[in-house]
mmCIF file of C-alpha atoms and ligand atoms in Angstrom:
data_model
loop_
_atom_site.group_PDB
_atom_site.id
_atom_site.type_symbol
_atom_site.label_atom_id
_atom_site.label_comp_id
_atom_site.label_asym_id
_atom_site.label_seq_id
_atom_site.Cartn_x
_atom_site.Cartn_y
_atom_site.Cartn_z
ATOM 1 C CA UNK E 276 11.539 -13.138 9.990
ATOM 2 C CA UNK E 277 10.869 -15.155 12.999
ATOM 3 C CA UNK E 278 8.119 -12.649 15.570
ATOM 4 C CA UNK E 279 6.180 -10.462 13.575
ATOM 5 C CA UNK E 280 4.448 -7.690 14.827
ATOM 6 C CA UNK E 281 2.071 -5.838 12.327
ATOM 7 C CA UNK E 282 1.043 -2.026 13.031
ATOM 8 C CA UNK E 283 -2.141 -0.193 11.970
ATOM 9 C CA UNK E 284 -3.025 -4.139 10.902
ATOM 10 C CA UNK E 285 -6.803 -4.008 10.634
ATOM 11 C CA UNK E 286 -6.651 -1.794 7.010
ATOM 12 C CA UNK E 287 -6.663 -2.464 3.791
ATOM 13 C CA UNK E 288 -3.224 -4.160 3.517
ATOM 14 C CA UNK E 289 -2.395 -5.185 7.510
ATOM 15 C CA UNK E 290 -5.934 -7.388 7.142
ATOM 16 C CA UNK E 291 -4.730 -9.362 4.463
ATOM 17 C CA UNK E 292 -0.904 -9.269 5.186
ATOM 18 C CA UNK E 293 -2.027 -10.761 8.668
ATOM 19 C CA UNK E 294 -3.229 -13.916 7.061
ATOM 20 C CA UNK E 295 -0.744 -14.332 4.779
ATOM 21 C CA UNK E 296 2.216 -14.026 7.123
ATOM 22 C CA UNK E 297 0.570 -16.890 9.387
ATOM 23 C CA UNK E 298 0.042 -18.904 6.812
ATOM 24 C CA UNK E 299 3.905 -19.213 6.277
ATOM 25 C CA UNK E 300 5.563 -18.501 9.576
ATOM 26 C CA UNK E 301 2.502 -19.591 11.777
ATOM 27 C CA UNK E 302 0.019 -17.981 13.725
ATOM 28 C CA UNK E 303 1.331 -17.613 16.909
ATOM 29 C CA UNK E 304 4.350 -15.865 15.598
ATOM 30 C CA UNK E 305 2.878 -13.000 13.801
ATOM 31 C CA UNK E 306 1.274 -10.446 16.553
ATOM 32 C CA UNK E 307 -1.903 -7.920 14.592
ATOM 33 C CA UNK E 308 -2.143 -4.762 16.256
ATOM 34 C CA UNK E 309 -4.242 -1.751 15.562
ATOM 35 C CA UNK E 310 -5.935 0.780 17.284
ATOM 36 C CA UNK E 311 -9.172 -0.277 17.219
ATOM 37 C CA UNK E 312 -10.148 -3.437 18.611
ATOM 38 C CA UNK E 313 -10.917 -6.205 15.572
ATOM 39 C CA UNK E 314 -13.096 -9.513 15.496
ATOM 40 C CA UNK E 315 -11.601 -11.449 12.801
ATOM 41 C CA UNK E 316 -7.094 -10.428 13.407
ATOM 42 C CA UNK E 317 -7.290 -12.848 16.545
ATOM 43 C CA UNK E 318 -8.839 -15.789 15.248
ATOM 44 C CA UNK E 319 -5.344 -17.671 14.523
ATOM 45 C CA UNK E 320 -2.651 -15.727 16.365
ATOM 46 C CA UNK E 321 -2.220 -12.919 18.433
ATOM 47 C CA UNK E 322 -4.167 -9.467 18.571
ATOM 48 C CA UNK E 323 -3.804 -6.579 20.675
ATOM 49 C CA UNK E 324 -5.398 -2.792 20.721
ATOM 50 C CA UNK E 325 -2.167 -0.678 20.073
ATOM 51 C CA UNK E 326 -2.197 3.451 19.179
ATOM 52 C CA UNK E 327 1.037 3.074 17.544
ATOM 53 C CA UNK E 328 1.806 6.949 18.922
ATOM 54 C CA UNK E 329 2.202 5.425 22.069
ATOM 55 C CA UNK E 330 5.830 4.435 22.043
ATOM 56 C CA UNK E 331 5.486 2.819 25.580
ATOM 57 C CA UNK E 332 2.535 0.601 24.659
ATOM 58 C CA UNK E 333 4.584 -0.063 21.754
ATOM 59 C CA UNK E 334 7.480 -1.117 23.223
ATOM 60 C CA UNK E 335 5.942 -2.963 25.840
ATOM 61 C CA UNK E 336 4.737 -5.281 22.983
ATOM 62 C CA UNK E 337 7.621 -5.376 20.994
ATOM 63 C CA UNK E 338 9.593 -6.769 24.166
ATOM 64 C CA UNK E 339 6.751 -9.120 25.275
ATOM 65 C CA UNK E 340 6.417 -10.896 21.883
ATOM 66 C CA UNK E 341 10.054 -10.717 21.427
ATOM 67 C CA UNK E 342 9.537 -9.447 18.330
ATOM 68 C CA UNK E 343 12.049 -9.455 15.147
ATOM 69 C CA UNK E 344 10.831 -7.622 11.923
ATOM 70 C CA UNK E 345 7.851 -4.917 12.099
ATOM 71 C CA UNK E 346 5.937 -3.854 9.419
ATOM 72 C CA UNK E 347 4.416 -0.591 9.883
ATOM 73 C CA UNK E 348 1.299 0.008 7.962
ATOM 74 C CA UNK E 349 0.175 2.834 9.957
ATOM 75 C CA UNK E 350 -1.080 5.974 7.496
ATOM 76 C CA UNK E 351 -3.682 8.883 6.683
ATOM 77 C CA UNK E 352 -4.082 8.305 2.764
ATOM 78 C CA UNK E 353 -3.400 11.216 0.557
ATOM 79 C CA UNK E 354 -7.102 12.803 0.454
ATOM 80 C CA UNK E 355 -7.522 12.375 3.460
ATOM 81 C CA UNK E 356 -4.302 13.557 4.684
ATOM 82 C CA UNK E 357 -4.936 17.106 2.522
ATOM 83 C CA UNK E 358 -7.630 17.797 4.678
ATOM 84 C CA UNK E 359 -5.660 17.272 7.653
ATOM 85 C CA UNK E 360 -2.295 17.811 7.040
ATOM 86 C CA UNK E 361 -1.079 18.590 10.526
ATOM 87 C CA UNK E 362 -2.845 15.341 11.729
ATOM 88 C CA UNK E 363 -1.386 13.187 8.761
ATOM 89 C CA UNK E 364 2.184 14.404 9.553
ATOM 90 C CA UNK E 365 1.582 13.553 13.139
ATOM 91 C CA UNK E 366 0.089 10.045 12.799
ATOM 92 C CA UNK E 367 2.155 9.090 9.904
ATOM 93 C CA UNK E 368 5.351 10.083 10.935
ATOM 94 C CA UNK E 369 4.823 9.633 14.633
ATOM 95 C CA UNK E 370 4.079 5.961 13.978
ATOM 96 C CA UNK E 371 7.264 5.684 11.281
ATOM 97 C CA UNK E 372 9.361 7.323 14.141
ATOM 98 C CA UNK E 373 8.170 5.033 16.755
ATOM 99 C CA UNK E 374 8.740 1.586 14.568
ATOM 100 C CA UNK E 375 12.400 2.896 13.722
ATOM 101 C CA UNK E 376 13.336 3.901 17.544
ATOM 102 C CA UNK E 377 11.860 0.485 18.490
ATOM 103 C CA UNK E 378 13.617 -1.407 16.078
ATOM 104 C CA UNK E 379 17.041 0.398 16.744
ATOM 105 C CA UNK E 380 16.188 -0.041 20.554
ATOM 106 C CA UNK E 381 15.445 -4.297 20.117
ATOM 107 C CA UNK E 382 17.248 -4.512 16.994
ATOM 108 C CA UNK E 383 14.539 -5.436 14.049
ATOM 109 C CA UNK E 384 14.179 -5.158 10.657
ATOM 110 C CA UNK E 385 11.378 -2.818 9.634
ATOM 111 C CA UNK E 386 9.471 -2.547 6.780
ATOM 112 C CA UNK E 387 7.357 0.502 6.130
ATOM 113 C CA UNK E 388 5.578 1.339 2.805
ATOM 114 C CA UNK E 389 6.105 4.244 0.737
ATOM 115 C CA UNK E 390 3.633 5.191 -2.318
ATOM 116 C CA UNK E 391 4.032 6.880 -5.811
ATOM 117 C CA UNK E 392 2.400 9.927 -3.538
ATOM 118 C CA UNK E 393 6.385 10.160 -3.188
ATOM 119 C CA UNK E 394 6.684 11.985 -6.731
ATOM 120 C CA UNK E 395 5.708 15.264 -7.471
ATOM 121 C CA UNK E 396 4.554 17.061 -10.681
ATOM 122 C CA UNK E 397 8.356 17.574 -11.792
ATOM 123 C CA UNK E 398 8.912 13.800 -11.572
ATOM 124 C CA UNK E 399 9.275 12.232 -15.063
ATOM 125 C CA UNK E 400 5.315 10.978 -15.820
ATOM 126 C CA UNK E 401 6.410 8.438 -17.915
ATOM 127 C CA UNK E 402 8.706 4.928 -17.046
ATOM 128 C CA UNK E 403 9.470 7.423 -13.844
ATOM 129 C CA UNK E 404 12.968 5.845 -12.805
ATOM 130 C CA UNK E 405 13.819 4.494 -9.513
ATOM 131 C CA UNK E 406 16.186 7.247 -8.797
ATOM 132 C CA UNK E 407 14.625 10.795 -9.879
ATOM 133 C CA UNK E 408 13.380 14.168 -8.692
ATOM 134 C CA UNK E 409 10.871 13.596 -5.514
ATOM 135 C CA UNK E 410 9.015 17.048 -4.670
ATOM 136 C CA UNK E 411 5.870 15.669 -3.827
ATOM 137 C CA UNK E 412 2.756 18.111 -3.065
ATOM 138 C CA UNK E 413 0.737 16.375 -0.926
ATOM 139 C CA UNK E 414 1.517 16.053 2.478
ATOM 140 C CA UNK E 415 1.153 12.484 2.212
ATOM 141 C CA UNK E 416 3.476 12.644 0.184
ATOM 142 C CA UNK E 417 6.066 14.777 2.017
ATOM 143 C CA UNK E 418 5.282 11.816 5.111
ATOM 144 C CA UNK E 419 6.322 9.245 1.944
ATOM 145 C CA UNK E 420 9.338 11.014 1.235
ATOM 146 C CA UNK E 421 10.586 11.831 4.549
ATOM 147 C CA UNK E 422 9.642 8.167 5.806
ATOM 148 C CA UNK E 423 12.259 6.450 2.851
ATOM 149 C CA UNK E 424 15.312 8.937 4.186
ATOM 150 C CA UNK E 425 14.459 8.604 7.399
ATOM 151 C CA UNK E 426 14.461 4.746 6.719
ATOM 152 C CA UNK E 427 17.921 4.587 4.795
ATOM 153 C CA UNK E 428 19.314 7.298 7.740
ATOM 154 C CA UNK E 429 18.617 4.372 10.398
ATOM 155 C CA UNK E 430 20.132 1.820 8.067
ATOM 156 C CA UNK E 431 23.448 4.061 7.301
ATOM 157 C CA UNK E 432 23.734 5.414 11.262
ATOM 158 C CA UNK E 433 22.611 2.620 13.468
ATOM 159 C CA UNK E 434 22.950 -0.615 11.101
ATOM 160 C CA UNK E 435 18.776 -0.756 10.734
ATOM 161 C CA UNK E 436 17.532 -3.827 8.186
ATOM 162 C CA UNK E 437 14.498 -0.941 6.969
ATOM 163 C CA UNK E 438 13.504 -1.998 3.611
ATOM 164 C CA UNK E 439 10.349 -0.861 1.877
ATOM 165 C CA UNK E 440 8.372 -0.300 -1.712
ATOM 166 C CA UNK E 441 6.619 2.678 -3.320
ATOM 167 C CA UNK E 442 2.972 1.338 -3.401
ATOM 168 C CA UNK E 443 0.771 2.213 -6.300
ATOM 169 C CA UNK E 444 -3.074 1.928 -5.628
ATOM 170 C CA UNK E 445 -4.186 -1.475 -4.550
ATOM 171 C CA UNK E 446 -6.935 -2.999 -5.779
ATOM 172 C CA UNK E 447 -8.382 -5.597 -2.962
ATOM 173 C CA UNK E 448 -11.839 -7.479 -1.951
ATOM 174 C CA UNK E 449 -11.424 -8.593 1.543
ATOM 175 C CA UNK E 450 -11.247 -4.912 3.599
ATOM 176 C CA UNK E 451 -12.128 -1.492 1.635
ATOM 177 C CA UNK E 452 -9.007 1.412 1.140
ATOM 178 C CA UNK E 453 -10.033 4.862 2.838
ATOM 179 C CA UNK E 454 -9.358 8.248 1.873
ATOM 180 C CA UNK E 455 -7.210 7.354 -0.939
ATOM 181 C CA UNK E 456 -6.838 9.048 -4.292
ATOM 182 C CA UNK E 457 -6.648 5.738 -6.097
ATOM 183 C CA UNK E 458 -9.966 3.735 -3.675
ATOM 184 C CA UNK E 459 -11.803 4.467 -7.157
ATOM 185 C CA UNK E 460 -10.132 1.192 -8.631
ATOM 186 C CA UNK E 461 -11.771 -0.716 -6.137
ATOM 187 C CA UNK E 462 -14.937 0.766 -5.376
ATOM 188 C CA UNK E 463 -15.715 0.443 -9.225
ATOM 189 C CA UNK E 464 -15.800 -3.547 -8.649
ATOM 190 C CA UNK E 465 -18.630 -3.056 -6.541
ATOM 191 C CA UNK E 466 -20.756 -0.288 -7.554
ATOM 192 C CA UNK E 467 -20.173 -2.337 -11.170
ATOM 193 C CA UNK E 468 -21.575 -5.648 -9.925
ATOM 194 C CA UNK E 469 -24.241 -4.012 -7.272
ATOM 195 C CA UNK E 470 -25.235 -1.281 -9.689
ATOM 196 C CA UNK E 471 -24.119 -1.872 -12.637
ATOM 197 C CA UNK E 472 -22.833 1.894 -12.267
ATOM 198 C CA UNK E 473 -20.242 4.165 -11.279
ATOM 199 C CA UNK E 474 -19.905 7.840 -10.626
ATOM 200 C CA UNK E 475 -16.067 7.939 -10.953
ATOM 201 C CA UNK E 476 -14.426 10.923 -8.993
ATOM 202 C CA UNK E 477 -11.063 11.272 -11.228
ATOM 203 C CA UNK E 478 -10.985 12.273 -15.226
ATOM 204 C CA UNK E 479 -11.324 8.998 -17.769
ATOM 205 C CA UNK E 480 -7.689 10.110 -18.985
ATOM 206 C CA UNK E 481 -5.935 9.795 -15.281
ATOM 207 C CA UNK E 482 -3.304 7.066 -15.219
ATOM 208 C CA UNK E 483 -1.897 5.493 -12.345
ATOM 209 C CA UNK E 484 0.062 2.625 -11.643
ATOM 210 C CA UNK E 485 -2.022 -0.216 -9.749
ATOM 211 C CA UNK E 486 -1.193 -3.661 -8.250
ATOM 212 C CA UNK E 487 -3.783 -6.853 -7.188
ATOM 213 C CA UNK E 488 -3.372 -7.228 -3.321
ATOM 214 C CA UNK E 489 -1.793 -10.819 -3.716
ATOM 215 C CA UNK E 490 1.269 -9.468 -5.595
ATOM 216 C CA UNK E 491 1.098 -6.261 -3.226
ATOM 217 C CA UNK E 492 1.343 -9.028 -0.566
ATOM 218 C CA UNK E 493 4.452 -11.131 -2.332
ATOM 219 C CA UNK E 494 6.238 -7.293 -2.506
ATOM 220 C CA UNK E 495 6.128 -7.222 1.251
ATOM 221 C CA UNK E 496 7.474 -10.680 2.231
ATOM 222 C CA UNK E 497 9.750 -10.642 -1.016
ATOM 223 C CA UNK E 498 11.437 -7.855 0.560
ATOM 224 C CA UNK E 499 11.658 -8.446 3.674
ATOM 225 C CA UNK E 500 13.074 -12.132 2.410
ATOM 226 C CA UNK E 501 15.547 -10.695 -0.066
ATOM 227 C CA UNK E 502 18.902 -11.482 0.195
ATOM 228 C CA UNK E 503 20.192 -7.606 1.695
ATOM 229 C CA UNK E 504 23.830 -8.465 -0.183
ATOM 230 C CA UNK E 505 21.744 -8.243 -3.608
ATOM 231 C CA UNK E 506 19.942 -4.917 -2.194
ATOM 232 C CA UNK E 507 21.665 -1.925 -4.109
ATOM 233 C CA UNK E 508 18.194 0.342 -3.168
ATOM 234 C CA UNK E 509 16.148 -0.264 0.608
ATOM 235 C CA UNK E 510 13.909 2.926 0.773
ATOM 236 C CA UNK E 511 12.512 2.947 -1.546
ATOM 237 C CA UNK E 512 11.662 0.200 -4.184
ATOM 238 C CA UNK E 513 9.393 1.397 -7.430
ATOM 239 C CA UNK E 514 6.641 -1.776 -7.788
ATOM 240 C CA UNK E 515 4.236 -2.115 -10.189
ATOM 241 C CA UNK E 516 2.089 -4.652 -11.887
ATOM 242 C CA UNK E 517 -0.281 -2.504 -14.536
ATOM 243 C CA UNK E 518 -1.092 1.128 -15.497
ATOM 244 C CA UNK E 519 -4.779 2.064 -16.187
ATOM 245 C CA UNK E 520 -7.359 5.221 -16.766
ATOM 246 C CA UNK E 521 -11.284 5.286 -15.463
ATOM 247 C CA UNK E 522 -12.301 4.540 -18.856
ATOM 248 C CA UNK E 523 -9.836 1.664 -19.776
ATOM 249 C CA UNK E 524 -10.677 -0.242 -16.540
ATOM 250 C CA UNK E 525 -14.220 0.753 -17.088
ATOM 251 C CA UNK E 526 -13.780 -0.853 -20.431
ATOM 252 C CA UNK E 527 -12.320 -4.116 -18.948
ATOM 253 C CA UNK E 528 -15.434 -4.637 -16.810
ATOM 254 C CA UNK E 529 -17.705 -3.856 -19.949
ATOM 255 C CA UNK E 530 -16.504 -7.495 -20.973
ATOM 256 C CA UNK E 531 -18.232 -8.960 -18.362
ATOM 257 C CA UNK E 532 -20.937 -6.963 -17.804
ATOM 258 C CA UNK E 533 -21.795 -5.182 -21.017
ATOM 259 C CA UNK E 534 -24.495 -2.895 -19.626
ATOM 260 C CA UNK E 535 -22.323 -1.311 -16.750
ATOM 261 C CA UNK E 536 -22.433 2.744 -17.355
ATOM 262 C CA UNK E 537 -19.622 4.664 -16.095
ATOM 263 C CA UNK E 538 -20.593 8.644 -15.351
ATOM 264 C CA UNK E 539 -18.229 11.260 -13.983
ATOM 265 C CA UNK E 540 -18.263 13.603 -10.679
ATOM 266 C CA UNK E 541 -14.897 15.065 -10.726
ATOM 267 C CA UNK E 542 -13.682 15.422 -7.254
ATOM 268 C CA UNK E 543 -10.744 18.446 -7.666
ATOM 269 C CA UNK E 544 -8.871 17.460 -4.830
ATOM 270 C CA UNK E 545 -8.611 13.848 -6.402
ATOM 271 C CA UNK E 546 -7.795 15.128 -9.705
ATOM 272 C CA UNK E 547 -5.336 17.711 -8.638
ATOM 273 C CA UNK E 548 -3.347 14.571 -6.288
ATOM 274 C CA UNK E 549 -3.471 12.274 -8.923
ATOM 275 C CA UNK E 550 -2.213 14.747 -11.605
ATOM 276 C CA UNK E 551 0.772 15.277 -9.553
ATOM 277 C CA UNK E 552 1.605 11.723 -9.740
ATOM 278 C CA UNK E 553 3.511 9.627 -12.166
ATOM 279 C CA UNK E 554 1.162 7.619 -15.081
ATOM 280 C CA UNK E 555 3.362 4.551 -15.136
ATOM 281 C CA UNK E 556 6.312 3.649 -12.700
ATOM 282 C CA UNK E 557 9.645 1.594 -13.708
ATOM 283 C CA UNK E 558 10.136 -1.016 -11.409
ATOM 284 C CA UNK E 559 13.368 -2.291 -13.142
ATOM 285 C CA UNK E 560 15.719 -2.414 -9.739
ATOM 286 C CA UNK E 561 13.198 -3.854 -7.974
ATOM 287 C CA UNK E 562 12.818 -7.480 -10.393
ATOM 288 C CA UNK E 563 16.712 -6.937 -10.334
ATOM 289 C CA UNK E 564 17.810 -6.734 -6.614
ATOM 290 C CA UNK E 565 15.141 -9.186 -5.288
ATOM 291 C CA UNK E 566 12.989 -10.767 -8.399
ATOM 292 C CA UNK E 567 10.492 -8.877 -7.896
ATOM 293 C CA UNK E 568 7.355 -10.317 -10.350
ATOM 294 C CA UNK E 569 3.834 -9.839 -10.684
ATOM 295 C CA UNK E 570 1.327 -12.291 -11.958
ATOM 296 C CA UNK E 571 -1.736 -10.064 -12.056
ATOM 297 C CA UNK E 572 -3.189 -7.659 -14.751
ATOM 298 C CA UNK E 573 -6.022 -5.728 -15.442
ATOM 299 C CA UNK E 574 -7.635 -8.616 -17.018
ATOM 300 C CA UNK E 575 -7.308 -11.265 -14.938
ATOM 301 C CA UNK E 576 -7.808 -9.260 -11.862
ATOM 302 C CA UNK E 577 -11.312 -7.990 -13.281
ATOM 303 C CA UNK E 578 -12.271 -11.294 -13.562
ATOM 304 C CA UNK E 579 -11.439 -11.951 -9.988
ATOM 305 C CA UNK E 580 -12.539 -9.082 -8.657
ATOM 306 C CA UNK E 581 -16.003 -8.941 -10.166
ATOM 307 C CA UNK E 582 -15.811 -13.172 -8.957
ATOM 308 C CA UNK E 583 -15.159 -12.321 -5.287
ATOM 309 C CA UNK E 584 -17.301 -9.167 -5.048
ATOM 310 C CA UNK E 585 -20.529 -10.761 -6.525
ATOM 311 C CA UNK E 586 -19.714 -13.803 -3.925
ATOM 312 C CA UNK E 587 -19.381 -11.143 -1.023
ATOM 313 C CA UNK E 588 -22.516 -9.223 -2.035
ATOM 314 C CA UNK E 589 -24.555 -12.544 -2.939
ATOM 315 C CA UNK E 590 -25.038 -11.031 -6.493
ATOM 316 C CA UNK E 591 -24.716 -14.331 -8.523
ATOM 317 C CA UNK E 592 -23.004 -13.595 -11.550
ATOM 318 C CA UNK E 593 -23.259 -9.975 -11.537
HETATM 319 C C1 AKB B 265 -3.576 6.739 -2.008
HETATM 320 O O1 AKB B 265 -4.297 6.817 -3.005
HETATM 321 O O2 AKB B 265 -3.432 7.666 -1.206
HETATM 322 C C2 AKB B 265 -2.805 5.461 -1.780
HETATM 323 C C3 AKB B 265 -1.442 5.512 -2.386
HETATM 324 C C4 AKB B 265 -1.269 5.522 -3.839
HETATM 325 O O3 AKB B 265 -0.482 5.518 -1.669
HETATM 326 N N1 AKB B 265 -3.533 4.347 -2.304
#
């Protein structure tokens, strides 16, 4: 990775990712875009407005940065998506098909996320392999699942370096997830240390697989670094760092605030998207083909969560 060009970058990952990726291959070689104009992605490197459905704008870019490896972050979450699907299907996949066309056209690597919204009810719930039956029922999902064949199709037919991983819910301080199934695991950090209180939106039993944004971060770049001779998989890699319910990371944040009360407003789209999703992933090929390893868990990420947040919301301790 030389010229970077991130799309959809002012969300919940692309913010972060951003400042990461300048921090090791310099500012000025990492172009933000997104579609809405943003403050803070210009400060250190490049920034321009960019609807990623415009394949002219995009290429335009693409050529004037000279641009090597793209990641495309551009996506309607799963909730959000269901109450749009014919909008999801055309952002989500009209930005994946742009990146690849681009990328075949100027020849870069691309690197586009998929999700565990990629497995469907008949997926194993359990340790759910790398390899295994995909039927997923959201049409976030069916995006996630057409995005990684799409992917490997442009790597098979035109010789494409498209590499991504199947996200779980990311838990991050610095810009706030929207219209995701799994945005409870963060929102809880800050309804905990503003209100001591949350009204969670998904049953205390509901697993899912989570990760802590600077590990989510290291999956990106690791990728995208990884020797592609080691690469058995490209589209998709399972990642994961922890598995946790409403009440067991309600639990967690008990130990540092023993007062916090946790009550429940089920939210039946939420519940019926999450159930269809696996409780714990296997990312076994993925610490195999390219070392993938997380540092964070539930603890130590509560404790820097709830560290942050109160810093960012001037609550002292708590
Ligand atoms: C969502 O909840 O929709 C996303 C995801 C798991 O891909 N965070």
């Amino acid at each position: 990775m030389k010229k970077i060009m991130i799309v959809g970058a002012g969300g919940q990952i692309g913010s972060e990712l951003t400042v990461k990726l300048r921090s090791i291959y310099g500012g000025a070689n990492v172009v933000a875009t997104d579609i809405k104009p943003n403050d803070t992605l210009g400060g250190d490197g490049p920034f321009a407005v960019l609807d990623a459905l415009d394949a002219r704008a995009y290429a335009e870019l693409v050529a004037r940065y000279d641009v090597d490896t793209i990641f495309n972050l551009v996506a309607l979450l799963s909730a959000t998506g269901e109450r749009d699907p014919q909008l999801a299907w055309r952002v989500n996949i009209g930005a994946l098909m742009n990146s690849l066309e681009i990328a075949r056209e100027n020849g870069c690597a691309v690197f586009t996320p998929s999700s565990i919204a990629a497995f469907g009810p008949d997926t194993p719930k359990d340790n759910t392999p790398q390899d295994t039956v995909m039927h997923p029922t959201t049409i976030y999902g069916v995006c996630k699942v057409t995005g990684e064949l799409m992917s490997d199709y442009y790597y098979h037919r035109f010789g494409i370096d498209a590499r991504s991983v199947r996200f779980p819910g990311i838990v991050s301080n610095l810009t706030l997830p929207g219209g995701g199934t799994t945005d409870y695991a963060v929102e809880i950090y800050y309804e905990a240390v503003k209100h001591k209180r949350f009204v969670c939106p998904l049953p205390e039993d509901m697993y899912m697989d989570m990760l802590y944004m600077p590990d989510a971060l290291d999956a990106c770049i690791g990728l995208m670094e990884a020797d592609p001779a080691r690469l058995v998989h490209r589209n998709s890699f399972n990642v994961t760092a922890m598995s946790f319910s409403p009440e067991v990371i309600a639990a967690e944040i008990r130990k540092h605030i023993p007062d916090f009360v946790m009550d429940y407003d089920i939210d039946p789209l939420k519940e019926r998207i999450a159930a269809s999703w696996p409780n714990n992933i296997d990312d076994t090929c993925a610490r195999r083909e390219w070392d993938w390893n997380p540092k964070w868990d539930l603890a130590s990420m509560t404790e820097d969560m709830l560290r942050v947040v109160g810093k960012k919301i001037g609550a002292g301790k708590y």
